[in-house]
């Protein structure tokens, strides 16, 4: 048993994925340094219901000056964040003075268009290399982990924030109370805290087990989030489903009593109830069923690749995602099965994937010599990738996907 990071109660185990490397720790080919491994284990709190990792990797081991994840690698994501920024300034926080503060601003994918539109923005980003990419595009960025101390410094310098926003970062933060306390301190009285992260509902519904990895400390649903908000004088007031990352949720919090909780939030709660995610008994049973389905998919995926390989087909992967670290290591899919994985991120190319050590190559490799069958590891970009490589399927290339179930196209 470990203690819940939100309320301190016991965390009951739900799924053990075994020893894992860090998901974004791509290795140089000649690197002989022993790989850092940890126990990837999912659990749920028996009191507040927060689904979370039972063992965590220290934040500064994951987020540093050689961080491999650059947000601006997909056209779909650039469009998503442009629309997100517009919604933020036009609908979520249309009035009010003060800056828009983004936590985990990475290479500036959300803030760059807002800065160009004349908004006062500042990013907070601990990974210095991606932060540098943001400042190079004109996004003022503070290189720091966000928490109460950073919030105090920013508020003293810039005044209370009109909005605090974070995409795919809130669920990454083990020191969640220091983080939410910082948000509460920084927000103006009429300000909003908007954040989006993979939603527990889709993870369970779609058997998206590869959303479980070191950086994803929490798997959010409404009830535990509402409780976390209340511990800091905030209130959960809205929830908007998003198609990105296979099915994320955009959550809105405001200082308690300032905004009326939306009907949309009530509907999300009802969907969570329908998925068996509310209440200790139901949650335990739903996660146990999820674990069973995920294990069956893993076994089928490995068996499918072995079968295709035995038939003499060449196999490779597309998208060296963080998620794929879980898929590949849990199913023990290595270079014996996948010749290489193509990825558009220069920081990943020429390196080996964590754990299974499959070579990561530029996307040109896929174009110049595509495999007979391609494992779509960036399955959340399914439409964008299938469209870009329409010629592949037309020439008889086969896409292999595994969310929600194994399919060979
Ligand atoms: N918002 C971007 C990046 C998500 S990756 C997107 O959605 O594409 C998560 C980012 O959060 C990384 O760039 C990481 O360095 C940063 N991060 C992790 N912990 C943080 C913290 N405590 N405060 C601020 N940023 C953090
Ligand atoms: P992402 O979807 O954010 O997944 P994760 O959070 O699990 O890392 O990352 C997508 C990865 O896929 C990123 O490394 C870029 C790569 N990619 C391609 O190689 N080709 C493509 O066409 C697209 C859209 C992404
Ligand atoms: Zn708890």
CSV table of C-alpha atoms and ligand atoms in Angstrom, one decimal:
chain,number,residue,atom,x,y,z
A,1,UNK,CA,0.0,0.0,0.0
A,2,UNK,CA,1.1,3.5,-0.6
A,3,UNK,CA,-0.4,6.7,0.6
A,4,UNK,CA,-2.7,8.8,-1.7
A,5,UNK,CA,-0.9,11.9,-2.9
A,6,UNK,CA,-4.2,13.9,-2.5
A,7,UNK,CA,-5.8,12.8,0.8
A,8,UNK,CA,-3.2,10.4,2.4
A,9,UNK,CA,-5.5,7.4,2.6
A,10,UNK,CA,-4.4,3.9,1.3
A,11,UNK,CA,-4.0,3.3,-2.4
A,12,UNK,CA,-5.2,-0.1,-3.5
A,13,UNK,CA,-3.3,-1.8,-6.4
A,14,UNK,CA,-5.1,-2.0,-9.7
A,15,UNK,CA,-2.5,-3.0,-12.3
A,16,UNK,CA,1.2,-3.9,-12.2
A,17,UNK,CA,3.1,-3.2,-15.4
A,18,UNK,CA,6.4,-4.3,-14.0
A,19,UNK,CA,9.9,-2.7,-14.1
A,20,UNK,CA,10.0,0.2,-16.6
A,21,UNK,CA,12.4,2.8,-17.9
A,22,UNK,CA,11.5,6.5,-18.0
A,23,UNK,CA,9.3,7.0,-21.1
A,24,UNK,CA,11.2,9.8,-22.6
A,25,UNK,CA,14.7,8.6,-21.8
A,26,UNK,CA,16.0,7.9,-25.3
A,27,UNK,CA,19.5,6.6,-25.3
A,28,UNK,CA,22.6,7.4,-27.4
A,29,UNK,CA,23.6,4.2,-29.2
A,30,UNK,CA,27.0,3.8,-27.4
A,31,UNK,CA,25.7,4.8,-24.0
A,32,UNK,CA,26.8,2.2,-21.4
A,33,UNK,CA,25.2,4.0,-18.4
A,34,UNK,CA,22.8,1.6,-16.6
A,35,UNK,CA,19.2,2.4,-17.3
A,36,UNK,CA,17.1,3.8,-14.5
A,37,UNK,CA,14.1,1.5,-13.9
A,38,UNK,CA,11.1,1.8,-11.6
A,39,UNK,CA,8.0,-0.2,-10.7
A,40,UNK,CA,5.1,1.0,-12.9
A,41,UNK,CA,2.1,0.3,-10.8
A,42,UNK,CA,-1.4,1.8,-11.0
A,43,UNK,CA,-3.7,2.1,-8.0
A,44,UNK,CA,-6.8,3.9,-6.7
A,45,UNK,CA,-7.3,5.7,-3.5
A,46,UNK,CA,-9.8,3.9,-1.2
A,47,UNK,CA,-11.1,7.3,0.1
A,48,UNK,CA,-11.0,10.1,-2.5
A,49,UNK,CA,-10.8,7.7,-5.5
A,50,UNK,CA,-7.9,9.4,-7.2
A,51,UNK,CA,-6.2,7.0,-9.7
A,52,UNK,CA,-2.5,7.4,-9.5
A,53,UNK,CA,0.9,5.7,-9.8
A,54,UNK,CA,2.0,3.9,-6.6
A,55,UNK,CA,5.8,4.6,-7.3
A,56,UNK,CA,7.0,7.8,-8.8
A,57,UNK,CA,10.1,8.9,-10.7
A,58,UNK,CA,11.7,12.2,-9.3
A,59,UNK,CA,10.5,15.2,-11.4
A,60,UNK,CA,14.0,16.4,-12.1
A,61,UNK,CA,15.0,13.0,-13.5
A,62,UNK,CA,12.3,13.3,-16.1
A,63,UNK,CA,12.2,17.1,-16.9
A,64,UNK,CA,15.6,18.6,-17.6
A,65,UNK,CA,17.7,20.4,-20.2
A,66,UNK,CA,17.7,17.3,-22.5
A,67,UNK,CA,13.9,16.6,-22.5
A,68,UNK,CA,12.9,14.7,-25.6
A,69,UNK,CA,9.3,15.8,-26.0
A,70,UNK,CA,8.7,18.9,-28.2
A,71,UNK,CA,5.0,19.7,-28.5
A,72,UNK,CA,5.1,21.2,-31.9
A,73,UNK,CA,5.6,18.0,-33.8
A,74,UNK,CA,2.0,17.5,-35.1
A,75,UNK,CA,-0.1,19.8,-37.2
A,76,UNK,CA,-3.2,18.6,-35.5
A,77,UNK,CA,-1.8,19.6,-32.1
A,78,UNK,CA,-0.8,23.1,-33.4
A,79,UNK,CA,-4.4,23.6,-34.6
A,80,UNK,CA,-5.8,22.3,-31.3
A,81,UNK,CA,-3.7,24.7,-29.3
A,82,UNK,CA,-4.6,27.6,-31.5
A,83,UNK,CA,-8.3,27.0,-30.9
A,84,UNK,CA,-7.6,26.4,-27.2
A,85,UNK,CA,-6.0,29.8,-26.9
A,86,UNK,CA,-8.8,31.5,-28.7
A,87,UNK,CA,-11.4,29.8,-26.5
A,88,UNK,CA,-9.4,30.9,-23.4
A,89,UNK,CA,-9.4,34.6,-24.2
A,90,UNK,CA,-12.8,34.8,-25.8
A,91,UNK,CA,-14.9,32.5,-23.6
A,92,UNK,CA,-13.2,31.2,-20.5
A,93,UNK,CA,-11.5,34.4,-19.4
A,94,UNK,CA,-12.8,37.2,-21.7
A,95,UNK,CA,-12.2,40.0,-19.2
A,96,UNK,CA,-9.8,40.9,-16.5
A,97,UNK,CA,-6.4,42.4,-16.4
A,98,UNK,CA,-3.3,40.4,-15.5
A,99,UNK,CA,-1.2,37.9,-17.3
A,100,UNK,CA,-2.1,34.5,-18.7
A,101,UNK,CA,0.3,32.1,-17.1
A,102,UNK,CA,0.9,28.7,-18.7
A,103,UNK,CA,2.4,25.9,-16.7
A,104,UNK,CA,4.4,23.3,-18.7
A,105,UNK,CA,4.5,25.6,-21.7
A,106,UNK,CA,7.1,23.5,-23.5
A,107,UNK,CA,8.1,25.0,-26.9
A,108,UNK,CA,5.3,27.6,-26.8
A,109,UNK,CA,2.7,25.8,-28.8
A,110,UNK,CA,-0.2,27.4,-26.9
A,111,UNK,CA,1.3,30.8,-26.0
A,112,UNK,CA,3.0,31.8,-29.2
A,113,UNK,CA,-0.2,32.6,-31.1
A,114,UNK,CA,-1.6,34.4,-28.0
A,115,UNK,CA,1.6,36.5,-27.7
A,116,UNK,CA,1.3,37.3,-31.4
A,117,UNK,CA,-2.3,38.5,-30.8
A,118,UNK,CA,-0.9,40.9,-28.2
A,119,UNK,CA,-1.9,39.1,-25.0
A,120,UNK,CA,0.3,39.3,-21.9
A,121,UNK,CA,1.6,35.8,-21.4
A,122,UNK,CA,4.3,34.0,-19.5
A,123,UNK,CA,5.3,30.3,-19.6
A,124,UNK,CA,6.7,28.3,-16.7
A,125,UNK,CA,8.8,25.4,-18.0
A,126,UNK,CA,11.5,23.5,-16.2
A,127,UNK,CA,13.0,21.7,-19.2
A,128,UNK,CA,15.5,24.3,-20.4
A,129,UNK,CA,15.9,23.0,-24.0
A,130,UNK,CA,12.2,23.1,-24.8
A,131,UNK,CA,11.8,26.5,-22.9
A,132,UNK,CA,14.6,27.8,-25.2
A,133,UNK,CA,12.5,26.9,-28.3
A,134,UNK,CA,9.7,28.9,-26.8
A,135,UNK,CA,11.8,32.0,-26.0
A,136,UNK,CA,13.2,31.8,-29.6
A,137,UNK,CA,9.6,32.2,-30.9
A,138,UNK,CA,9.0,35.2,-28.6
A,139,UNK,CA,7.3,33.6,-25.7
A,140,UNK,CA,8.6,34.9,-22.3
A,141,UNK,CA,9.4,31.8,-20.3
A,142,UNK,CA,10.5,31.2,-16.8
A,143,UNK,CA,12.7,28.1,-16.4
A,144,UNK,CA,11.2,26.6,-13.2
A,145,UNK,CA,9.0,23.9,-11.8
A,146,UNK,CA,5.7,25.5,-11.0
A,147,UNK,CA,4.7,25.5,-7.3
A,148,UNK,CA,3.8,28.0,-4.5
A,149,UNK,CA,7.3,29.5,-4.6
A,150,UNK,CA,7.2,30.2,-8.3
A,151,UNK,CA,3.6,31.5,-8.0
A,152,UNK,CA,4.6,34.0,-5.3
A,153,UNK,CA,7.4,35.3,-7.4
A,154,UNK,CA,5.2,35.7,-10.5
A,155,UNK,CA,2.4,37.3,-8.6
A,156,UNK,CA,4.8,39.8,-7.0
A,157,UNK,CA,6.2,40.7,-10.4
A,158,UNK,CA,3.1,40.6,-12.7
A,159,UNK,CA,0.1,40.8,-10.4
A,160,UNK,CA,-2.7,38.3,-10.1
A,161,UNK,CA,-3.4,36.1,-13.2
A,162,UNK,CA,-6.4,36.4,-15.4
A,163,UNK,CA,-6.0,32.7,-16.2
A,164,UNK,CA,-3.6,29.9,-15.3
A,165,UNK,CA,-3.5,27.2,-17.9
A,166,UNK,CA,-1.7,23.9,-18.3
A,167,UNK,CA,-2.0,21.1,-20.9
A,168,UNK,CA,-0.7,17.7,-20.1
A,169,UNK,CA,1.2,18.9,-17.1
A,170,UNK,CA,-1.1,18.9,-14.1
A,171,UNK,CA,-1.4,15.1,-14.1
A,172,UNK,CA,2.5,15.0,-14.2
A,173,UNK,CA,3.0,16.6,-10.8
A,174,UNK,CA,3.6,14.4,-7.8
A,175,UNK,CA,3.9,17.5,-5.5
A,176,UNK,CA,0.2,18.2,-6.4
A,177,UNK,CA,-0.6,20.2,-3.3
A,178,UNK,CA,2.2,22.7,-3.7
A,179,UNK,CA,1.2,23.0,-7.3
A,180,UNK,CA,-2.5,23.7,-6.7
A,181,UNK,CA,-1.7,26.0,-3.8
A,182,UNK,CA,0.5,27.9,-6.2
A,183,UNK,CA,-2.4,28.2,-8.7
A,184,UNK,CA,-4.8,29.4,-6.0
A,185,UNK,CA,-2.3,32.0,-4.8
A,186,UNK,CA,-1.6,33.3,-8.3
A,187,UNK,CA,-5.2,33.5,-9.6
A,188,UNK,CA,-7.2,36.8,-9.6
A,189,UNK,CA,-10.5,36.6,-7.8
A,190,UNK,CA,-12.4,36.3,-11.1
A,191,UNK,CA,-9.6,34.2,-12.7
A,192,UNK,CA,-9.8,30.7,-13.9
A,193,UNK,CA,-7.5,27.7,-13.8
A,194,UNK,CA,-7.9,25.6,-17.0
A,195,UNK,CA,-6.1,22.4,-17.6
A,196,UNK,CA,-6.4,19.4,-19.9
A,197,UNK,CA,-5.1,15.9,-19.4
A,198,UNK,CA,-5.9,12.4,-20.5
A,199,UNK,CA,-9.2,11.5,-19.0
A,200,UNK,CA,-9.7,8.3,-16.9
A,201,UNK,CA,-13.0,7.8,-18.7
A,202,UNK,CA,-11.4,7.3,-22.1
A,203,UNK,CA,-8.4,5.4,-20.8
A,204,UNK,CA,-10.8,2.8,-19.3
A,205,UNK,CA,-13.4,2.8,-22.1
A,206,UNK,CA,-10.7,2.5,-24.9
A,207,UNK,CA,-8.4,0.2,-22.9
A,208,UNK,CA,-5.7,2.9,-23.5
A,209,UNK,CA,-3.2,1.2,-21.1
A,210,UNK,CA,-0.2,2.9,-22.7
A,211,UNK,CA,-1.4,6.2,-21.2
A,212,UNK,CA,0.1,4.8,-18.0
A,213,UNK,CA,3.8,5.8,-17.7
A,214,UNK,CA,6.2,7.6,-15.4
A,215,UNK,CA,5.1,11.2,-16.3
A,216,UNK,CA,1.4,10.4,-15.8
A,217,UNK,CA,1.2,10.4,-12.1
A,218,UNK,CA,-2.6,11.0,-12.0
A,219,UNK,CA,-5.5,9.8,-14.1
A,220,UNK,CA,-8.2,12.4,-13.5
A,221,UNK,CA,-11.9,12.1,-13.0
A,222,UNK,CA,-14.3,14.7,-11.7
A,223,UNK,CA,-14.9,13.6,-8.0
A,224,UNK,CA,-11.3,13.4,-6.9
A,225,UNK,CA,-10.5,16.6,-8.7
A,226,UNK,CA,-13.4,18.4,-7.0
A,227,UNK,CA,-12.0,17.3,-3.7
A,228,UNK,CA,-8.5,18.4,-4.5
A,229,UNK,CA,-9.9,21.8,-5.6
A,230,UNK,CA,-11.8,22.3,-2.4
A,231,UNK,CA,-8.6,21.6,-0.3
A,232,UNK,CA,-7.3,24.9,-1.8
A,233,UNK,CA,-10.3,27.2,-1.8
A,234,UNK,CA,-11.0,26.4,-5.5
A,235,UNK,CA,-14.0,24.7,-7.1
A,236,UNK,CA,-14.3,22.5,-10.1
A,237,UNK,CA,-16.9,24.2,-12.4
A,238,UNK,CA,-16.6,22.8,-15.9
A,239,UNK,CA,-15.4,19.9,-18.0
A,240,UNK,CA,-15.1,19.9,-21.8
A,241,UNK,CA,-14.2,16.7,-23.7
A,242,UNK,CA,-11.3,17.0,-26.2
A,243,UNK,CA,-10.4,14.7,-29.0
A,244,UNK,CA,-6.6,15.0,-28.5
A,245,UNK,CA,-4.4,12.3,-27.0
A,246,UNK,CA,-7.2,9.8,-27.7
A,247,UNK,CA,-9.7,11.6,-25.5
A,248,UNK,CA,-8.6,14.2,-23.0
A,249,UNK,CA,-10.7,16.4,-20.7
A,250,UNK,CA,-10.4,20.1,-20.3
A,251,UNK,CA,-11.2,21.0,-16.6
A,252,UNK,CA,-12.0,24.4,-15.3
A,253,UNK,CA,-11.5,25.5,-11.7
A,254,UNK,CA,-12.4,28.9,-10.2
A,255,UNK,CA,-12.1,30.4,-6.7
A,256,UNK,CA,-14.9,28.7,-4.7
A,257,UNK,CA,-18.3,30.3,-5.1
A,258,UNK,CA,-17.4,32.5,-8.1
A,259,UNK,CA,-18.8,30.5,-11.0
A,260,UNK,CA,-21.7,28.2,-11.2
A,261,UNK,CA,-20.8,24.6,-12.0
A,262,UNK,CA,-21.9,23.8,-15.5
A,263,UNK,CA,-24.4,21.2,-16.8
A,264,UNK,CA,-21.6,19.9,-18.9
A,265,UNK,CA,-19.7,19.0,-15.7
A,266,UNK,CA,-22.8,17.2,-14.4
A,267,UNK,CA,-23.0,15.2,-17.7
A,268,UNK,CA,-19.3,14.2,-17.4
A,269,UNK,CA,-20.0,13.0,-13.8
A,270,UNK,CA,-22.9,10.9,-15.2
A,271,UNK,CA,-20.7,9.4,-17.9
A,272,UNK,CA,-18.1,8.6,-15.2
A,273,UNK,CA,-20.8,6.9,-13.2
A,274,UNK,CA,-21.8,4.9,-16.3
A,275,UNK,CA,-18.3,3.8,-16.8
A,276,UNK,CA,-18.2,2.6,-13.2
A,277,UNK,CA,-15.7,5.2,-12.0
A,278,UNK,CA,-17.6,6.6,-9.1
A,279,UNK,CA,-17.5,5.0,-5.7
A,280,UNK,CA,-14.9,2.7,-4.2
A,281,UNK,CA,-16.5,-0.7,-5.1
A,282,UNK,CA,-17.4,0.3,-8.7
A,283,UNK,CA,-14.0,1.9,-9.3
A,284,UNK,CA,-12.1,-1.2,-8.0
A,285,UNK,CA,-14.2,-3.5,-10.2
A,286,UNK,CA,-13.9,-1.3,-13.3
A,287,UNK,CA,-10.1,-1.1,-13.0
A,288,UNK,CA,-9.9,-4.8,-12.5
A,289,UNK,CA,-11.8,-5.4,-15.7
A,290,UNK,CA,-9.7,-2.8,-17.5
A,291,UNK,CA,-6.5,-4.6,-16.3
A,292,UNK,CA,-7.9,-7.9,-17.7
A,293,UNK,CA,-8.7,-6.3,-21.1
A,294,UNK,CA,-5.3,-4.5,-21.3
A,295,UNK,CA,-3.4,-7.8,-20.6
A,296,UNK,CA,-5.4,-9.6,-23.3
A,297,UNK,CA,-4.6,-6.8,-25.8
A,298,UNK,CA,-0.9,-6.9,-24.9
A,299,UNK,CA,-0.7,-10.7,-25.5
A,300,UNK,CA,-2.6,-10.4,-28.7
A,301,UNK,CA,-0.4,-7.6,-30.0
A,302,UNK,CA,2.8,-9.6,-29.3
A,303,UNK,CA,1.3,-12.7,-30.9
A,304,UNK,CA,0.2,-10.7,-34.0
A,305,UNK,CA,3.6,-9.3,-34.5
A,306,UNK,CA,5.3,-12.7,-34.1
A,307,UNK,CA,2.8,-14.2,-36.6
A,308,UNK,CA,3.5,-11.5,-39.2
A,309,UNK,CA,7.3,-11.8,-38.7
A,310,UNK,CA,7.1,-15.6,-39.1
A,311,UNK,CA,5.3,-15.0,-42.4
A,312,UNK,CA,8.4,-13.1,-43.5
A,313,UNK,CA,7.0,-9.6,-43.3
A,314,UNK,CA,9.2,-6.6,-42.3
A,315,UNK,CA,7.8,-4.6,-39.4
A,316,UNK,CA,8.6,-1.1,-38.1
A,317,UNK,CA,6.9,1.4,-35.9
A,318,UNK,CA,5.6,5.0,-36.4
A,319,UNK,CA,5.9,7.5,-33.6
A,320,UNK,CA,8.4,7.0,-30.8
A,321,UNK,CA,5.8,8.3,-28.2
A,322,UNK,CA,6.1,8.2,-24.5
A,323,UNK,CA,3.1,5.9,-24.5
A,324,UNK,CA,5.0,3.4,-26.6
A,325,UNK,CA,7.5,2.9,-23.8
A,326,UNK,CA,4.7,1.1,-21.9
A,327,UNK,CA,3.4,-0.8,-24.9
A,328,UNK,CA,6.9,-2.0,-26.1
A,329,UNK,CA,8.4,-2.8,-22.7
A,330,UNK,CA,5.2,-4.4,-21.2
A,331,UNK,CA,4.8,-6.6,-24.3
A,332,UNK,CA,8.6,-7.2,-24.7
A,333,UNK,CA,8.5,-5.9,-28.3
A,334,UNK,CA,12.2,-5.2,-29.2
A,335,UNK,CA,14.4,-4.9,-32.3
A,336,UNK,CA,13.8,-8.6,-33.0
A,337,UNK,CA,10.3,-7.6,-34.0
A,338,UNK,CA,10.5,-3.9,-35.0
A,339,UNK,CA,13.4,-2.9,-37.3
A,340,UNK,CA,13.1,0.8,-36.3
A,341,UNK,CA,10.6,3.4,-35.3
A,342,UNK,CA,10.2,6.6,-37.3
A,343,UNK,CA,9.7,9.9,-35.5
A,344,UNK,CA,9.5,13.6,-36.6
A,345,UNK,CA,11.3,14.9,-33.5
A,346,UNK,CA,15.0,15.6,-34.2
A,347,UNK,CA,15.8,15.1,-30.4
A,348,UNK,CA,14.7,11.5,-30.6
A,349,UNK,CA,16.3,10.6,-34.0
A,350,UNK,CA,19.5,8.6,-33.9
A,351,UNK,CA,18.8,7.4,-30.4
A,352,UNK,CA,17.4,4.1,-29.0
A,353,UNK,CA,14.0,3.7,-27.4
A,354,UNK,CA,14.1,3.4,-23.6
A,355,UNK,CA,14.2,-0.2,-22.4
A,356,UNK,CA,13.7,-2.2,-25.6
A,357,UNK,CA,16.4,-0.1,-27.5
A,358,UNK,CA,14.8,0.1,-30.9
A,359,UNK,CA,16.5,2.6,-33.2
A,360,UNK,CA,14.6,5.8,-33.8
A,361,UNK,CA,14.9,7.1,-37.4
A,362,UNK,CA,13.7,10.2,-39.2
A,363,UNK,CA,10.3,10.0,-40.9
A,364,UNK,CA,12.1,10.0,-44.3
A,365,UNK,CA,13.1,6.4,-43.6
A,366,UNK,CA,9.4,5.4,-43.6
A,367,UNK,CA,8.9,7.3,-46.9
A,368,UNK,CA,12.0,5.8,-48.6
A,369,UNK,CA,11.6,2.2,-47.5
A,370,UNK,CA,8.3,1.5,-45.7
A,371,UNK,CA,7.9,-1.8,-43.9
A,372,UNK,CA,5.4,-4.4,-45.0
A,373,UNK,CA,3.4,-3.7,-41.8
A,374,UNK,CA,3.7,-0.6,-39.6
A,375,UNK,CA,2.8,-0.5,-35.9
A,376,UNK,CA,1.0,2.8,-35.3
A,377,UNK,CA,2.5,3.7,-31.9
A,378,UNK,CA,1.3,7.4,-32.2
A,379,UNK,CA,-2.3,6.0,-32.5
A,380,UNK,CA,-3.7,9.3,-31.1
A,381,UNK,CA,-2.6,10.9,-34.4
A,382,UNK,CA,-4.2,8.1,-36.4
A,383,UNK,CA,-6.1,10.4,-38.8
A,384,UNK,CA,-3.2,12.8,-39.4
A,385,UNK,CA,-0.7,10.0,-40.1
A,386,UNK,CA,-3.0,7.9,-42.2
A,387,UNK,CA,-3.8,10.9,-44.3
A,388,UNK,CA,-0.2,12.0,-44.7
A,389,UNK,CA,0.8,8.4,-45.7
A,390,UNK,CA,-2.3,7.5,-47.7
A,391,UNK,CA,0.0,6.1,-50.4
A,392,UNK,CA,1.2,3.5,-47.9
A,393,UNK,CA,-2.1,1.6,-47.6
A,394,UNK,CA,-2.7,2.1,-51.3
A,395,UNK,CA,0.5,0.3,-52.1
A,396,UNK,CA,-0.5,-2.6,-49.8
A,397,UNK,CA,1.2,-1.4,-46.6
A,398,UNK,CA,-0.7,-2.6,-43.5
A,399,UNK,CA,-1.3,-0.5,-40.4
A,400,UNK,CA,-1.4,-2.3,-37.0
A,401,UNK,CA,-3.3,-0.6,-34.2
A,402,UNK,CA,-4.1,-1.8,-30.7
A,403,UNK,CA,-6.5,0.8,-29.2
A,404,UNK,CA,-9.1,-0.2,-28.3
A,405,UNK,CA,-8.2,-3.7,-29.7
A,406,UNK,CA,-5.6,-5.2,-32.0
A,407,UNK,CA,-6.4,-4.6,-35.7
A,408,UNK,CA,-4.3,-5.2,-38.8
A,409,UNK,CA,-5.6,-3.0,-41.6
B,1,LIG,N1,1.9,21.6,-22.6
B,1,LIG,C1,2.6,20.9,-23.6
B,1,LIG,C2,3.7,20.0,-23.0
B,1,LIG,C3,3.3,18.8,-22.3
B,1,LIG,S1,4.7,17.8,-21.7
B,1,LIG,C4,1.7,20.0,-24.4
B,1,LIG,O1,0.5,19.8,-24.0
B,1,LIG,O2,2.1,19.6,-25.5
B,1,LIG,C5,4.8,18.3,-20.0
B,1,LIG,C6,5.6,19.5,-19.8
B,1,LIG,O3,5.5,20.0,-18.5
B,1,LIG,C7,7.1,19.3,-20.1
B,1,LIG,O4,7.6,20.3,-21.0
B,1,LIG,C8,7.7,19.4,-18.7
B,1,LIG,O5,9.0,19.9,-18.7
B,1,LIG,C9,6.7,20.3,-18.0
B,1,LIG,N2,6.6,20.2,-16.5
B,1,LIG,C10,6.7,19.1,-15.8
B,1,LIG,N3,6.5,19.4,-14.5
B,1,LIG,C11,6.3,20.7,-14.4
B,1,LIG,C12,6.0,21.6,-13.3
B,1,LIG,N4,5.9,21.2,-12.0
B,1,LIG,N5,5.9,22.9,-13.6
B,1,LIG,C13,5.9,23.4,-14.9
B,1,LIG,N6,6.2,22.5,-15.9
B,1,LIG,C14,6.3,21.2,-15.7
B,2,LIG,P1,2.4,12.4,-28.6
B,2,LIG,O1,1.2,12.1,-29.3
B,2,LIG,O2,2.4,13.6,-27.7
B,2,LIG,O3,2.6,11.1,-27.6
B,2,LIG,P2,3.3,10.9,-26.2
B,2,LIG,O4,2.7,11.9,-25.3
B,2,LIG,O5,2.9,9.5,-25.9
B,2,LIG,O6,4.7,11.1,-26.4
B,2,LIG,O7,3.7,12.3,-29.5
B,2,LIG,C1,3.6,12.1,-30.8
B,2,LIG,C2,5.0,11.5,-31.2
B,2,LIG,O8,4.8,11.0,-32.6
B,2,LIG,C3,6.0,12.6,-31.3
B,2,LIG,O9,7.3,12.1,-30.9
B,2,LIG,C4,6.1,13.0,-32.8
B,2,LIG,C5,5.7,11.7,-33.5
B,2,LIG,N1,5.0,11.9,-34.7
B,2,LIG,C6,5.5,11.4,-35.9
B,2,LIG,O10,6.6,10.7,-35.8
B,2,LIG,N2,4.9,11.5,-37.1
B,2,LIG,C7,3.7,12.2,-37.2
B,2,LIG,O11,3.1,12.3,-38.3
B,2,LIG,C8,3.1,12.7,-36.0
B,2,LIG,C9,1.8,13.4,-36.0
B,2,LIG,C10,3.8,12.5,-34.8
B,3,LIG,ZN1,-7.1,10.0,-1.8
